[in-house]
CSV table of C-alpha atoms in Angstrom, one decimal:
chain,number,residue,atom,x,y,z
A,1,MET,CA,12.1,-16.6,24.1
A,2,LEU,CA,12.9,-18.5,21.0
A,3,THR,CA,14.3,-22.0,21.0
A,4,GLU,CA,17.1,-22.6,18.5
A,5,LYS,CA,14.7,-24.7,16.4
A,6,GLY,CA,11.9,-22.0,16.6
A,7,GLY,CA,14.5,-19.4,15.6
A,8,LEU,CA,15.5,-21.4,12.6
A,9,ALA,CA,11.9,-21.9,11.5
A,10,LEU,CA,11.3,-18.2,11.8
A,11,ALA,CA,14.4,-17.5,9.8
A,12,ALA,CA,13.3,-20.0,7.1
A,13,ALA,CA,9.8,-18.4,7.1
A,14,ALA,CA,11.3,-15.0,6.7
A,15,LEU,CA,13.5,-16.2,3.8
A,16,ALA,CA,10.5,-17.9,2.2
A,17,PHE,CA,8.6,-14.6,2.5
A,18,ALA,CA,11.5,-12.7,1.0
A,19,ILE,CA,11.5,-15.1,-2.0
A,20,THR,CA,7.8,-15.4,-2.6
A,21,ALA,CA,6.5,-11.9,-1.7
A,22,GLN,CA,9.4,-9.6,-2.5
A,23,THR,CA,7.5,-7.1,-4.7
A,24,PRO,CA,4.0,-6.7,-6.1
A,25,ALA,CA,5.5,-7.0,-9.6
A,26,PHE,CA,7.0,-10.4,-8.6
A,27,ALA,CA,3.7,-11.6,-7.1
A,28,GLN,CA,2.1,-10.4,-10.3
A,29,ASP,CA,4.4,-12.4,-12.5
A,30,GLN,CA,3.8,-15.5,-10.3
A,31,SER,CA,0.0,-15.1,-10.6
A,32,GLU,CA,0.3,-14.9,-14.4
A,33,LYS,CA,2.6,-17.9,-14.5
A,34,GLU,CA,0.1,-19.9,-12.4
A,35,ILE,CA,-2.7,-18.9,-14.8
A,36,GLU,CA,-0.6,-20.0,-17.8
A,37,ARG,CA,0.1,-23.3,-16.0
A,38,TYR,CA,-3.6,-23.8,-15.4
A,39,ARG,CA,-4.4,-23.1,-19.1
A,40,ALA,CA,-1.8,-25.6,-20.3
A,41,MET,CA,-3.2,-28.2,-17.9
A,42,ILE,CA,-6.7,-27.9,-19.2
A,43,SER,CA,-5.8,-27.7,-22.9
A,44,ASP,CA,-6.0,-31.5,-23.4
A,45,PRO,CA,-8.3,-32.4,-26.2
A,46,PHE,CA,-8.8,-36.0,-24.8
A,47,SER,CA,-10.2,-34.6,-21.6
A,48,ASN,CA,-12.2,-31.8,-23.2
A,49,PRO,CA,-16.0,-32.4,-22.5
A,50,GLY,CA,-16.8,-30.2,-25.4
A,51,PHE,CA,-16.3,-33.2,-27.6
A,52,LEU,CA,-19.5,-34.7,-26.1
A,53,ASN,CA,-21.3,-31.8,-27.6
A,54,VAL,CA,-19.7,-32.5,-31.0
A,55,ASP,CA,-21.0,-36.1,-30.8
A,56,ARG,CA,-24.5,-35.1,-29.8
A,57,GLY,CA,-24.4,-32.4,-32.5
A,58,GLU,CA,-23.7,-35.0,-35.2
A,59,GLU,CA,-26.6,-37.1,-34.0
A,60,LEU,CA,-28.9,-34.0,-34.1
A,61,TRP,CA,-27.7,-33.2,-37.6
A,62,LYS,CA,-28.6,-36.7,-38.8
A,63,LYS,CA,-31.8,-37.1,-36.8
A,64,PRO,CA,-35.2,-36.8,-38.6
A,65,ARG,CA,-37.2,-34.1,-36.8
A,66,GLY,CA,-39.9,-31.5,-37.3
A,67,LYS,CA,-43.3,-31.9,-39.0
A,68,LYS,CA,-41.5,-33.1,-42.2
A,69,ASN,CA,-39.6,-35.7,-40.2
A,70,VAL,CA,-36.3,-35.2,-42.1
A,71,SER,CA,-32.8,-34.5,-40.9
A,72,LEU,CA,-30.7,-31.4,-41.5
A,73,GLU,CA,-28.4,-33.3,-43.9
A,74,THR,CA,-29.6,-31.3,-46.9
A,75,CYS,CA,-29.0,-28.0,-45.2
A,76,ASP,CA,-26.7,-25.7,-47.3
A,77,LEU,CA,-24.2,-24.0,-45.0
A,78,GLY,CA,-22.6,-22.2,-47.9
A,79,GLU,CA,-20.5,-25.0,-49.3
A,80,GLY,CA,-23.4,-26.8,-50.9
A,81,PRO,CA,-26.4,-28.9,-49.5
A,82,GLY,CA,-25.2,-31.2,-46.8
A,83,LYS,CA,-21.6,-30.2,-47.0
A,84,VAL,CA,-20.3,-29.6,-43.5
A,85,ASP,CA,-16.6,-29.8,-44.0
A,86,GLY,CA,-15.0,-26.4,-44.0
A,87,ALA,CA,-18.3,-24.5,-43.8
A,88,TYR,CA,-17.6,-22.9,-40.4
A,89,ALA,CA,-14.3,-21.4,-41.6
A,90,LYS,CA,-16.3,-19.3,-44.2
A,91,LEU,CA,-19.2,-18.1,-42.1
A,92,PRO,CA,-20.9,-15.7,-41.8
A,93,ARG,CA,-21.6,-15.4,-45.6
A,94,PHE,CA,-24.2,-14.2,-48.1
A,95,PHE,CA,-26.9,-16.7,-49.0
A,96,LYS,CA,-28.8,-16.2,-52.2
A,97,ASP,CA,-32.0,-18.0,-51.1
A,98,THR,CA,-32.6,-15.6,-48.2
A,99,GLY,CA,-30.8,-12.6,-49.7
A,100,LYS,CA,-29.0,-12.2,-46.4
A,101,VAL,CA,-25.6,-12.5,-44.7
A,102,MET,CA,-26.1,-15.3,-42.1
A,103,ASP,CA,-23.9,-16.8,-39.4
A,104,LEU,CA,-24.1,-20.5,-38.5
A,105,GLU,CA,-26.8,-20.1,-35.9
A,106,GLN,CA,-29.0,-18.0,-38.2
A,107,ARG,CA,-28.5,-20.6,-41.0
A,108,LEU,CA,-29.3,-23.5,-38.8
A,109,LEU,CA,-32.5,-22.0,-37.5
A,110,HIS,CA,-33.4,-21.2,-41.2
A,111,CYS,CA,-32.8,-24.8,-42.2
A,112,MET,CA,-34.8,-26.1,-39.2
A,113,LYS,CA,-37.8,-24.0,-40.3
A,114,THR,CA,-37.6,-24.6,-44.0
A,115,ILE,CA,-36.3,-28.1,-44.3
A,116,GLN,CA,-37.6,-29.8,-41.1
A,117,ASP,CA,-40.6,-27.5,-40.3
A,118,LEU,CA,-39.4,-27.6,-36.8
A,119,GLU,CA,-40.7,-25.3,-34.0
A,120,THR,CA,-37.6,-23.1,-33.4
A,121,LYS,CA,-39.1,-21.2,-30.5
A,122,ASP,CA,-38.2,-24.0,-28.1
A,123,ILE,CA,-34.8,-24.4,-29.7
A,124,VAL,CA,-34.0,-20.7,-29.2
A,125,LYS,CA,-35.3,-20.9,-25.6
A,126,ARG,CA,-32.6,-23.5,-24.9
A,127,LYS,CA,-29.9,-21.5,-26.7
A,128,PHE,CA,-27.5,-21.6,-23.8
A,129,SER,CA,-27.4,-24.6,-21.4
A,130,PRO,CA,-27.5,-23.5,-17.8
A,131,SER,CA,-24.1,-23.2,-16.2
A,132,ASN,CA,-22.8,-26.3,-14.3
A,133,ARG,CA,-26.0,-28.3,-14.9
A,134,ALA,CA,-27.0,-30.9,-17.6
A,135,SER,CA,-26.5,-29.6,-21.1
A,136,ASN,CA,-29.8,-29.1,-22.9
A,137,SER,CA,-29.0,-26.8,-25.9
A,138,ASP,CA,-29.4,-28.3,-29.4
A,139,MET,CA,-27.7,-25.2,-30.8
A,140,GLU,CA,-24.5,-25.6,-28.7
A,141,ASP,CA,-24.3,-29.2,-29.8
A,142,LEU,CA,-24.9,-28.5,-33.5
A,143,VAL,CA,-22.5,-25.5,-33.6
A,144,GLY,CA,-19.9,-27.7,-31.8
A,145,PHE,CA,-20.3,-30.4,-34.4
A,146,ILE,CA,-20.2,-28.2,-37.4
A,147,ALA,CA,-17.4,-25.9,-36.2
A,148,ASN,CA,-15.3,-29.0,-35.4
A,149,LYS,CA,-15.6,-30.1,-39.1
A,150,SER,CA,-13.5,-27.0,-40.0
A,151,ASN,CA,-10.7,-28.0,-37.6
A,152,GLY,CA,-7.3,-27.3,-39.0
A,153,MET,CA,-8.7,-25.0,-41.6
A,154,LYS,CA,-8.0,-21.3,-41.8
A,155,ILE,CA,-10.6,-18.7,-41.1
A,156,SER,CA,-11.4,-17.2,-44.5
A,157,GLN,CA,-14.1,-14.6,-44.2
A,158,PRO,CA,-16.0,-14.0,-47.5
A,159,LEU,CA,-16.2,-10.4,-48.3
A,160,SER,CA,-16.8,-10.3,-52.1
A,161,HIS,CA,-20.6,-9.8,-52.0
A,162,PRO,CA,-21.8,-6.2,-51.4
A,163,GLU,CA,-24.0,-7.4,-48.6
A,164,GLU,CA,-20.9,-9.0,-46.9
A,165,LYS,CA,-19.0,-5.7,-47.3
A,166,LYS,CA,-22.0,-3.9,-45.8
A,167,MET,CA,-22.1,-6.2,-42.8
A,168,PHE,CA,-18.4,-5.8,-42.2
A,169,LYS,CA,-18.9,-2.0,-42.0
A,170,ILE,CA,-21.9,-2.4,-39.7
A,171,GLY,CA,-19.9,-4.8,-37.5
A,172,GLU,CA,-17.0,-2.4,-37.3
A,173,ALA,CA,-19.3,0.5,-36.4
A,174,LEU,CA,-20.9,-1.7,-33.7
A,175,PHE,CA,-17.5,-2.5,-32.3
A,176,TYR,CA,-16.9,1.2,-31.6
A,177,LYS,CA,-20.4,2.1,-30.5
A,178,ARG,CA,-20.4,3.4,-26.9
A,179,SER,CA,-23.6,3.3,-24.8
A,180,ALA,CA,-25.4,2.5,-21.6
A,181,THR,CA,-24.6,3.5,-18.0
A,182,ASN,CA,-20.8,2.8,-18.3
A,183,ASP,CA,-20.1,4.3,-21.7
A,184,PHE,CA,-18.5,1.0,-22.9
A,185,SER,CA,-18.0,-0.3,-26.4
A,186,CYS,CA,-16.1,-3.4,-27.5
A,187,ALA,CA,-13.2,-1.2,-28.2
A,188,THR,CA,-13.0,-0.2,-24.5
A,189,CYS,CA,-11.4,-3.6,-23.7
A,190,HIS,CA,-10.3,-4.8,-27.1
A,191,GLY,CA,-9.0,-1.7,-28.8
A,192,GLU,CA,-5.4,-1.7,-27.7
A,193,PRO,CA,-2.6,-4.3,-27.5
A,194,GLY,CA,-1.3,-5.9,-24.3
A,195,LYS,CA,-4.0,-4.8,-21.9
A,196,ARG,CA,-5.5,-6.7,-18.9
A,197,ILE,CA,-8.7,-6.6,-17.0
A,198,ARG,CA,-7.8,-7.7,-13.5
A,199,LEU,CA,-5.3,-10.5,-14.4
A,200,GLN,CA,-7.1,-11.6,-17.6
A,201,GLY,CA,-5.3,-10.7,-20.8
A,202,LEU,CA,-7.4,-8.9,-23.3
A,203,PRO,CA,-7.0,-9.7,-27.0
A,204,GLN,CA,-6.9,-6.7,-29.4
A,205,LEU,CA,-9.7,-7.4,-31.8
A,206,ASN,CA,-9.7,-4.3,-34.0
A,207,LYS,CA,-6.5,-5.1,-35.9
A,208,PRO,CA,-5.7,-8.1,-38.1
A,209,GLY,CA,-3.3,-10.4,-36.4
A,210,PRO,CA,-2.5,-13.1,-33.9
A,211,ASP,CA,-4.8,-11.8,-31.1
A,212,ALA,CA,-7.9,-11.9,-33.2
A,213,GLN,CA,-6.8,-15.1,-34.9
A,214,LEU,CA,-6.3,-16.9,-31.6
A,215,THR,CA,-9.6,-15.6,-30.3
A,216,GLN,CA,-11.9,-16.4,-33.2
A,217,ALA,CA,-10.1,-19.7,-34.0
A,218,THR,CA,-10.8,-21.1,-30.5
A,219,TRP,CA,-14.6,-20.6,-30.3
A,220,PRO,CA,-16.7,-22.6,-29.6
A,221,THR,CA,-14.9,-23.5,-26.4
A,222,TYR,CA,-15.7,-25.6,-23.4
A,223,ARG,CA,-15.8,-23.1,-20.5
A,224,VAL,CA,-14.5,-24.9,-17.3
A,225,SER,CA,-16.1,-22.2,-15.1
A,226,GLN,CA,-19.5,-22.8,-16.6
A,227,GLY,CA,-19.2,-26.5,-17.3
A,228,GLN,CA,-20.6,-26.0,-20.8
A,229,LEU,CA,-19.6,-25.6,-24.4
A,230,ARG,CA,-20.1,-22.0,-25.3
A,231,THR,CA,-20.3,-20.4,-28.8
A,232,VAL,CA,-19.4,-17.0,-30.1
A,233,GLN,CA,-23.1,-16.1,-29.7
A,234,HIS,CA,-22.7,-16.6,-25.9
A,235,ARG,CA,-19.4,-14.8,-25.8
A,236,ILE,CA,-20.9,-11.7,-27.4
A,237,TRP,CA,-24.0,-11.9,-25.2
A,238,ASP,CA,-21.8,-12.1,-22.1
A,239,CYS,CA,-19.6,-9.2,-23.3
A,240,TYR,CA,-22.7,-7.0,-23.6
A,241,ARG,CA,-23.9,-8.1,-20.1
A,242,GLN,CA,-20.6,-6.9,-18.7
A,243,MET,CA,-21.0,-3.7,-20.7
A,244,ARG,CA,-24.3,-3.1,-18.7
A,245,MET,CA,-26.3,-3.4,-21.9
A,246,PRO,CA,-29.6,-5.3,-22.3
A,247,ARG,CA,-29.7,-8.9,-23.4
A,248,VAL,CA,-28.6,-9.3,-27.0
A,249,GLU,CA,-31.1,-11.2,-29.2
A,250,TYR,CA,-29.9,-14.6,-30.1
A,251,ALA,CA,-28.9,-15.0,-33.8
A,252,SER,CA,-29.6,-11.3,-34.5
A,253,ASP,CA,-28.0,-9.5,-37.4
A,254,GLY,CA,-25.9,-7.4,-35.0
A,255,VAL,CA,-24.1,-10.5,-33.8
A,256,THR,CA,-23.6,-11.7,-37.4
A,257,ALA,CA,-22.2,-8.2,-38.3
A,258,LEU,CA,-19.8,-8.3,-35.4
A,259,ASN,CA,-18.7,-11.8,-36.4
A,260,VAL,CA,-18.0,-10.7,-40.0
A,261,TYR,CA,-15.8,-7.9,-38.6
A,262,LEU,CA,-14.0,-10.1,-36.0
A,263,ASN,CA,-13.5,-13.0,-38.5
A,264,LYS,CA,-11.9,-10.6,-41.0
A,265,MET,CA,-9.5,-9.4,-38.3
A,266,ALA,CA,-8.9,-13.1,-37.6
A,267,GLU,CA,-8.3,-14.0,-41.3
A,268,GLY,CA,-5.9,-16.9,-41.6
A,269,GLY,CA,-6.3,-18.1,-38.0
A,270,GLU,CA,-6.3,-21.9,-37.8
A,271,LEU,CA,-9.4,-23.3,-36.3
A,272,ALA,CA,-8.9,-25.6,-33.3
A,273,VAL,CA,-12.4,-26.3,-31.8
A,274,PRO,CA,-13.9,-27.0,-29.5
A,275,SER,CA,-11.1,-25.5,-27.4
A,276,ILE,CA,-11.1,-25.4,-23.7
A,277,LYS,CA,-10.9,-22.2,-21.6
A,278,ARG,CA,-11.3,-21.1,-18.1
B,1,MET,CA,8.2,19.0,-42.2
B,2,ARG,CA,5.1,18.3,-40.2
B,3,ILE,CA,3.0,18.3,-43.4
B,4,LEU,CA,5.5,16.0,-45.0
B,5,THR,CA,5.3,13.5,-42.1
B,6,ILE,CA,1.5,13.6,-42.1
B,7,ALA,CA,1.5,13.0,-45.9
B,8,ALA,CA,4.0,10.2,-45.5
B,9,ALA,CA,2.0,8.7,-42.7
B,10,SER,CA,-1.3,8.9,-44.6
B,11,LEU,CA,0.3,7.4,-47.7
B,12,LEU,CA,1.6,4.5,-45.6
B,13,ALA,CA,-1.8,4.1,-43.9
B,14,PHE,CA,-3.5,4.1,-47.3
B,15,ALA,CA,-1.0,1.6,-48.7
B,16,THR,CA,-1.7,-0.9,-45.9
B,17,LEU,CA,-5.5,-0.4,-45.9
B,18,PRO,CA,-7.3,-3.4,-47.3
B,19,ALA,CA,-9.9,-2.7,-50.0
B,20,TYR,CA,-12.9,-3.3,-47.6
B,21,ALA,CA,-11.9,-0.4,-45.4
B,22,GLU,CA,-12.6,2.2,-48.2
B,23,ASP,CA,-16.4,1.6,-48.2
B,24,LYS,CA,-18.4,4.1,-46.3
B,25,VAL,CA,-20.6,2.9,-43.5
B,26,ASP,CA,-24.4,3.2,-43.9
B,27,GLN,CA,-25.3,4.8,-40.5
B,28,ALA,CA,-29.0,4.2,-40.9
B,29,ALA,CA,-28.3,0.5,-41.4
B,30,VAL,CA,-26.1,0.4,-38.3
B,31,GLU,CA,-28.8,2.0,-36.2
B,32,ALA,CA,-31.4,-0.5,-37.5
B,33,VAL,CA,-29.2,-3.5,-36.8
B,34,TYR,CA,-28.3,-2.1,-33.4
B,35,LYS,CA,-32.0,-1.5,-32.5
B,36,ASP,CA,-32.9,-5.0,-33.6
B,37,MET,CA,-30.1,-6.5,-31.4
B,38,PHE,CA,-31.9,-5.3,-28.3
B,39,ARG,CA,-35.5,-5.3,-29.6
B,40,ASN,CA,-36.9,-6.9,-26.5
B,41,ALA,CA,-35.4,-4.4,-24.0
B,42,LYS,CA,-38.0,-2.6,-22.0
B,43,ASP,CA,-38.1,0.7,-20.0
B,44,VAL,CA,-34.8,1.6,-18.3
B,45,TRP,CA,-33.1,-1.1,-20.3
B,46,ALA,CA,-34.4,0.3,-23.6
B,47,GLN,CA,-33.0,3.7,-22.5
B,48,ARG,CA,-29.5,2.3,-22.2
B,49,VAL,CA,-29.4,1.6,-25.9
B,50,VAL,CA,-30.2,5.2,-26.7
B,51,GLN,CA,-26.9,7.1,-27.0
B,52,ASP,CA,-26.4,10.6,-25.7
B,53,GLU,CA,-24.6,13.2,-27.8
B,54,THR,CA,-21.2,12.5,-26.2
B,55,GLN,CA,-21.5,8.7,-26.8
B,56,LYS,CA,-22.5,9.4,-30.4
B,57,VAL,CA,-19.6,11.6,-31.2
B,58,CYS,CA,-17.0,9.4,-29.4
B,59,SER,CA,-18.3,6.4,-31.3
B,60,GLN,CA,-18.3,8.2,-34.6
B,61,TYR,CA,-14.7,9.4,-34.2
B,62,ARG,CA,-13.5,6.3,-32.3
B,63,ASN,CA,-12.6,8.4,-29.3
B,64,ASP,CA,-10.2,10.5,-31.3
B,65,LEU,CA,-12.0,13.8,-31.7
B,66,PRO,CA,-11.2,16.7,-34.0
B,67,GLN,CA,-10.4,19.9,-32.0
B,68,ALA,CA,-13.8,21.5,-32.4
B,69,GLU,CA,-15.7,18.4,-31.3
B,70,PHE,CA,-13.2,17.9,-28.4
B,71,ASN,CA,-14.0,21.4,-27.2
B,72,LYS,CA,-17.7,20.9,-27.4
B,73,VAL,CA,-17.7,17.6,-25.4
B,74,LEU,CA,-15.4,19.2,-22.8
B,75,ALA,CA,-17.7,22.2,-22.3
B,76,ARG,CA,-20.8,20.0,-22.2
B,77,GLU,CA,-19.4,17.4,-19.8
B,78,LYS,CA,-17.8,20.1,-17.5
B,79,ALA,CA,-21.2,21.7,-17.2
B,80,ASN,CA,-22.9,18.6,-15.8
B,81,VAL,CA,-20.5,17.9,-12.9
B,82,LYS,CA,-22.3,18.2,-9.6
B,83,MET,CA,-19.9,18.7,-6.7
B,84,PRO,CA,-21.2,17.7,-3.2
B,85,ALA,CA,-23.4,20.3,-1.6
B,86,ASP,CA,-21.6,20.2,1.7
B,87,GLY,CA,-18.2,21.0,0.0
B,88,ASN,CA,-16.6,17.8,1.5
B,89,VAL,CA,-15.2,15.3,-1.0
B,90,MET,CA,-13.6,12.9,1.4
B,91,GLY,CA,-15.6,9.8,2.6
B,92,ASP,CA,-14.4,6.6,4.2
B,93,TRP,CA,-11.5,4.9,2.4
B,94,LYS,CA,-12.5,1.4,3.8
B,95,ALA,CA,-15.9,1.7,2.0
B,96,GLY,CA,-14.0,3.0,-1.0
B,97,GLU,CA,-11.7,-0.1,-1.1
B,98,LYS,CA,-14.8,-2.3,-1.1
B,99,LEU,CA,-16.3,-0.4,-4.0
B,100,ALA,CA,-13.0,-0.6,-5.8
B,101,GLN,CA,-13.0,-4.4,-5.5
B,102,SER,CA,-16.7,-4.8,-6.6
B,103,GLY,CA,-17.7,-5.5,-10.1
B,104,PHE,CA,-21.3,-6.1,-9.2
B,105,GLY,CA,-24.3,-4.1,-10.2
B,106,GLY,CA,-25.9,-2.8,-13.4
B,107,ARG,CA,-25.9,-6.1,-15.3
B,108,PHE,CA,-29.2,-7.7,-16.4
B,109,ASN,CA,-28.5,-10.7,-14.2
B,110,ASP,CA,-27.8,-8.8,-11.0
B,111,LYS,CA,-30.4,-9.2,-8.3
B,112,PRO,CA,-32.6,-6.1,-7.9
B,113,GLY,CA,-31.2,-3.8,-5.2
B,114,THR,CA,-27.6,-4.9,-5.9
B,115,ILE,CA,-25.3,-2.1,-4.8
B,116,ASN,CA,-23.2,-0.9,-7.8
B,117,GLY,CA,-19.5,-1.3,-7.5
B,118,GLY,CA,-16.8,1.0,-9.0
B,119,ASN,CA,-14.7,-2.0,-10.1
B,120,CYS,CA,-11.6,0.2,-10.1
B,121,TYR,CA,-9.2,-2.7,-9.9
B,122,ALA,CA,-10.5,-4.1,-13.2
B,123,CYS,CA,-8.5,-1.3,-14.9
B,124,HIS,CA,-6.2,0.3,-12.3
B,125,GLN,CA,-3.5,-0.7,-9.9
B,126,LEU,CA,-4.3,1.0,-6.6
B,127,THR,CA,-2.6,-0.7,-3.7
B,128,LYS,CA,0.6,-2.9,-3.3
B,129,GLN,CA,-1.4,-5.6,-1.6
B,130,GLU,CA,-3.9,-6.2,-4.5
B,131,VAL,CA,-2.0,-7.9,-7.3
B,132,SER,CA,-5.1,-8.7,-9.3
B,133,TYR,CA,-5.4,-5.4,-11.1
B,134,GLY,CA,-6.0,-4.5,-14.7
B,135,THR,CA,-4.0,-2.2,-17.0
B,136,LEU,CA,-6.6,-0.5,-19.1
B,137,GLY,CA,-6.1,2.6,-16.9
B,138,PRO,CA,-3.0,4.1,-15.4
B,139,SER,CA,-1.6,2.9,-12.0
B,140,LEU,CA,-3.0,4.9,-9.1
B,141,LEU,CA,-0.4,3.9,-6.5
B,142,GLU,CA,0.3,6.7,-4.0
B,143,TYR,CA,-2.2,8.8,-5.8
B,144,GLY,CA,-2.8,11.2,-2.9
B,145,LYS,CA,0.8,11.1,-1.7
B,146,VAL,CA,2.3,12.3,-5.0
B,147,ARG,CA,-0.3,15.1,-4.9
B,148,ASN,CA,0.8,16.1,-1.4
B,149,PHE,CA,-2.7,15.3,-0.2
B,150,ASP,CA,-3.8,18.6,-1.6
B,151,PRO,CA,-7.5,19.2,-0.9
B,152,LYS,CA,-7.8,21.0,-4.3
B,153,GLU,CA,-6.5,17.9,-6.0
B,154,ALA,CA,-9.0,15.8,-4.0
B,155,ALA,CA,-11.8,18.0,-5.3
B,156,ALA,CA,-10.5,17.7,-8.8
B,157,THR,CA,-10.4,13.9,-8.4
B,158,TYR,CA,-14.1,13.9,-7.2
B,159,ALA,CA,-15.0,15.8,-10.5
B,160,LYS,CA,-12.9,13.3,-12.5
B,161,ILE,CA,-14.6,10.3,-11.1
B,162,TYR,CA,-18.0,12.0,-11.4
B,163,ASN,CA,-17.3,12.6,-15.0
B,164,PRO,CA,-13.9,11.7,-16.5
B,165,GLN,CA,-14.9,13.4,-19.8
B,166,SER,CA,-15.1,16.7,-18.0
B,167,VAL,CA,-11.3,16.4,-18.1
B,168,LEU,CA,-10.7,14.2,-21.1
B,169,PRO,CA,-13.3,13.9,-23.8
B,170,CYS,CA,-14.0,10.3,-24.9
B,171,SER,CA,-12.0,8.9,-21.9
B,172,ASN,CA,-12.6,5.1,-21.6
B,173,MET,CA,-13.6,5.5,-18.0
B,174,PRO,CA,-17.3,5.5,-17.2
B,175,ARG,CA,-19.0,8.7,-16.2
B,176,PHE,CA,-19.9,7.3,-12.8
B,177,GLY,CA,-21.6,10.3,-11.3
B,178,HIS,CA,-23.2,11.6,-14.5
B,179,HIS,CA,-24.9,8.3,-15.1
B,180,GLN,CA,-25.7,8.0,-11.3
B,181,PHE,CA,-24.0,4.6,-11.4
B,182,LEU,CA,-22.2,5.6,-8.2
B,183,SER,CA,-23.8,7.9,-5.6
B,184,GLU,CA,-22.3,11.0,-4.1
B,185,GLN,CA,-21.3,9.2,-1.0
B,186,GLN,CA,-19.7,6.3,-3.0
B,187,ILE,CA,-17.6,8.8,-5.0
B,188,LYS,CA,-16.5,10.4,-1.8
B,189,ASP,CA,-15.5,7.0,-0.5
B,190,VAL,CA,-13.4,6.4,-3.6
B,191,VAL,CA,-11.8,9.8,-3.3
B,192,ALA,CA,-10.9,8.9,0.3
B,193,LEU,CA,-9.3,5.7,-0.9
B,194,LEU,CA,-7.1,7.8,-3.1
B,195,PHE,CA,-6.4,10.7,-0.8
B,196,ALA,CA,-6.6,9.5,2.9
B,197,LYS,CA,-3.1,9.4,4.5
B,198,ASP,CA,-3.9,6.1,6.1
B,199,SER,CA,-5.3,4.5,2.9
B,200,PRO,CA,-3.4,1.5,1.6
B,201,VAL,CA,-3.1,3.4,-1.8
B,202,ASN,CA,-0.7,5.8,-0.1
B,203,LYS,CA,1.3,3.3,2.0
């Protein structure tokens, strides 16, 4: 037997149920709105721990290290020795001294070896800080610092040198290359507009436009779920993990080639890094 | 008329193609870079980097095959489908639902012995209850119901999950049975999830 009060509560509950759980489509919209709200909430640069990496990166850039006990401040990132401003917006690019197209990580490792005579084996070993523990990656810090120095600038992928063109074509081919136990390629998830994996929206990355711009212009990013600043190297490494592929070698030419391709699709995207993401 | 449309379309495509798209890809260079990306992979992991014929041709044509290649892939993939020896394709839908939810298994950081999941919800809507579903594949709501719970359709679905490319060459869906990513029993369980009358898919 229901009391009047109990009956009312039941009616109210039924009404609430009718409002909040009407249809799966409605619940779907609500979940997406909540995710949007969460994203907006964490997108506050003043509370973004990624800027701690930027500060540490600047220290590392200026700190004398290696057998030669010198800093990285004479390293040429493409804009001239020691010039950091705007360098990230134009990487990867061809470097005459190595005869290779290099991304930021490859170039930094090159400068550590040639300028500082620094043992990079240990640096590469600490390429990714462990999730949700103390940060220990020089590379995450340095990339955070240098990328941040291109903030507000537009991605402008150099493609005039034949080697840069070649790397673009290789990157494009890698994007469509299907393999392993699940037949996946980058294009499986990022080849069409407006798709989702579970509730996560998937950017289309094989077409020039806002999807690619927004993606490439927001890495490196502070990943809340991992409690670390993550770079494009980590993003691609993690994509291949999900694709059931073996570990991608850090700072390998394949990652650089993919980056040339992705940055060309993202041409004109305005860098805002480090960003903050789930 | 059709030729005209194609001509117009290709003209339009050409007009919008940036200069860099005209260069041909150096396939040997692609292979060298690709190999180097995974140079420390050993044993079964090294095997994963080696493409089979179907993966090669789907990569080359970006999943859009010319008719002759389409027919070749279809014939090859059809031939490798192994139906269950006992002739029964229906397993336990509750086990199937668990598999549909699980994205575990097959990744280099999964613990040895991890049971591979089908991860169906990553790409498909299956039940009204689960709102966290992806849209890379079509919705499978009421999959069995709209097929009148026809046993022949259930068998065809087993074959499709075992090897989607036996039906559609270069389908984005993994060839779960062909790669032995899912076992015979696991595929039966997923078929049951789609075809059992009391499965939430058909409610």
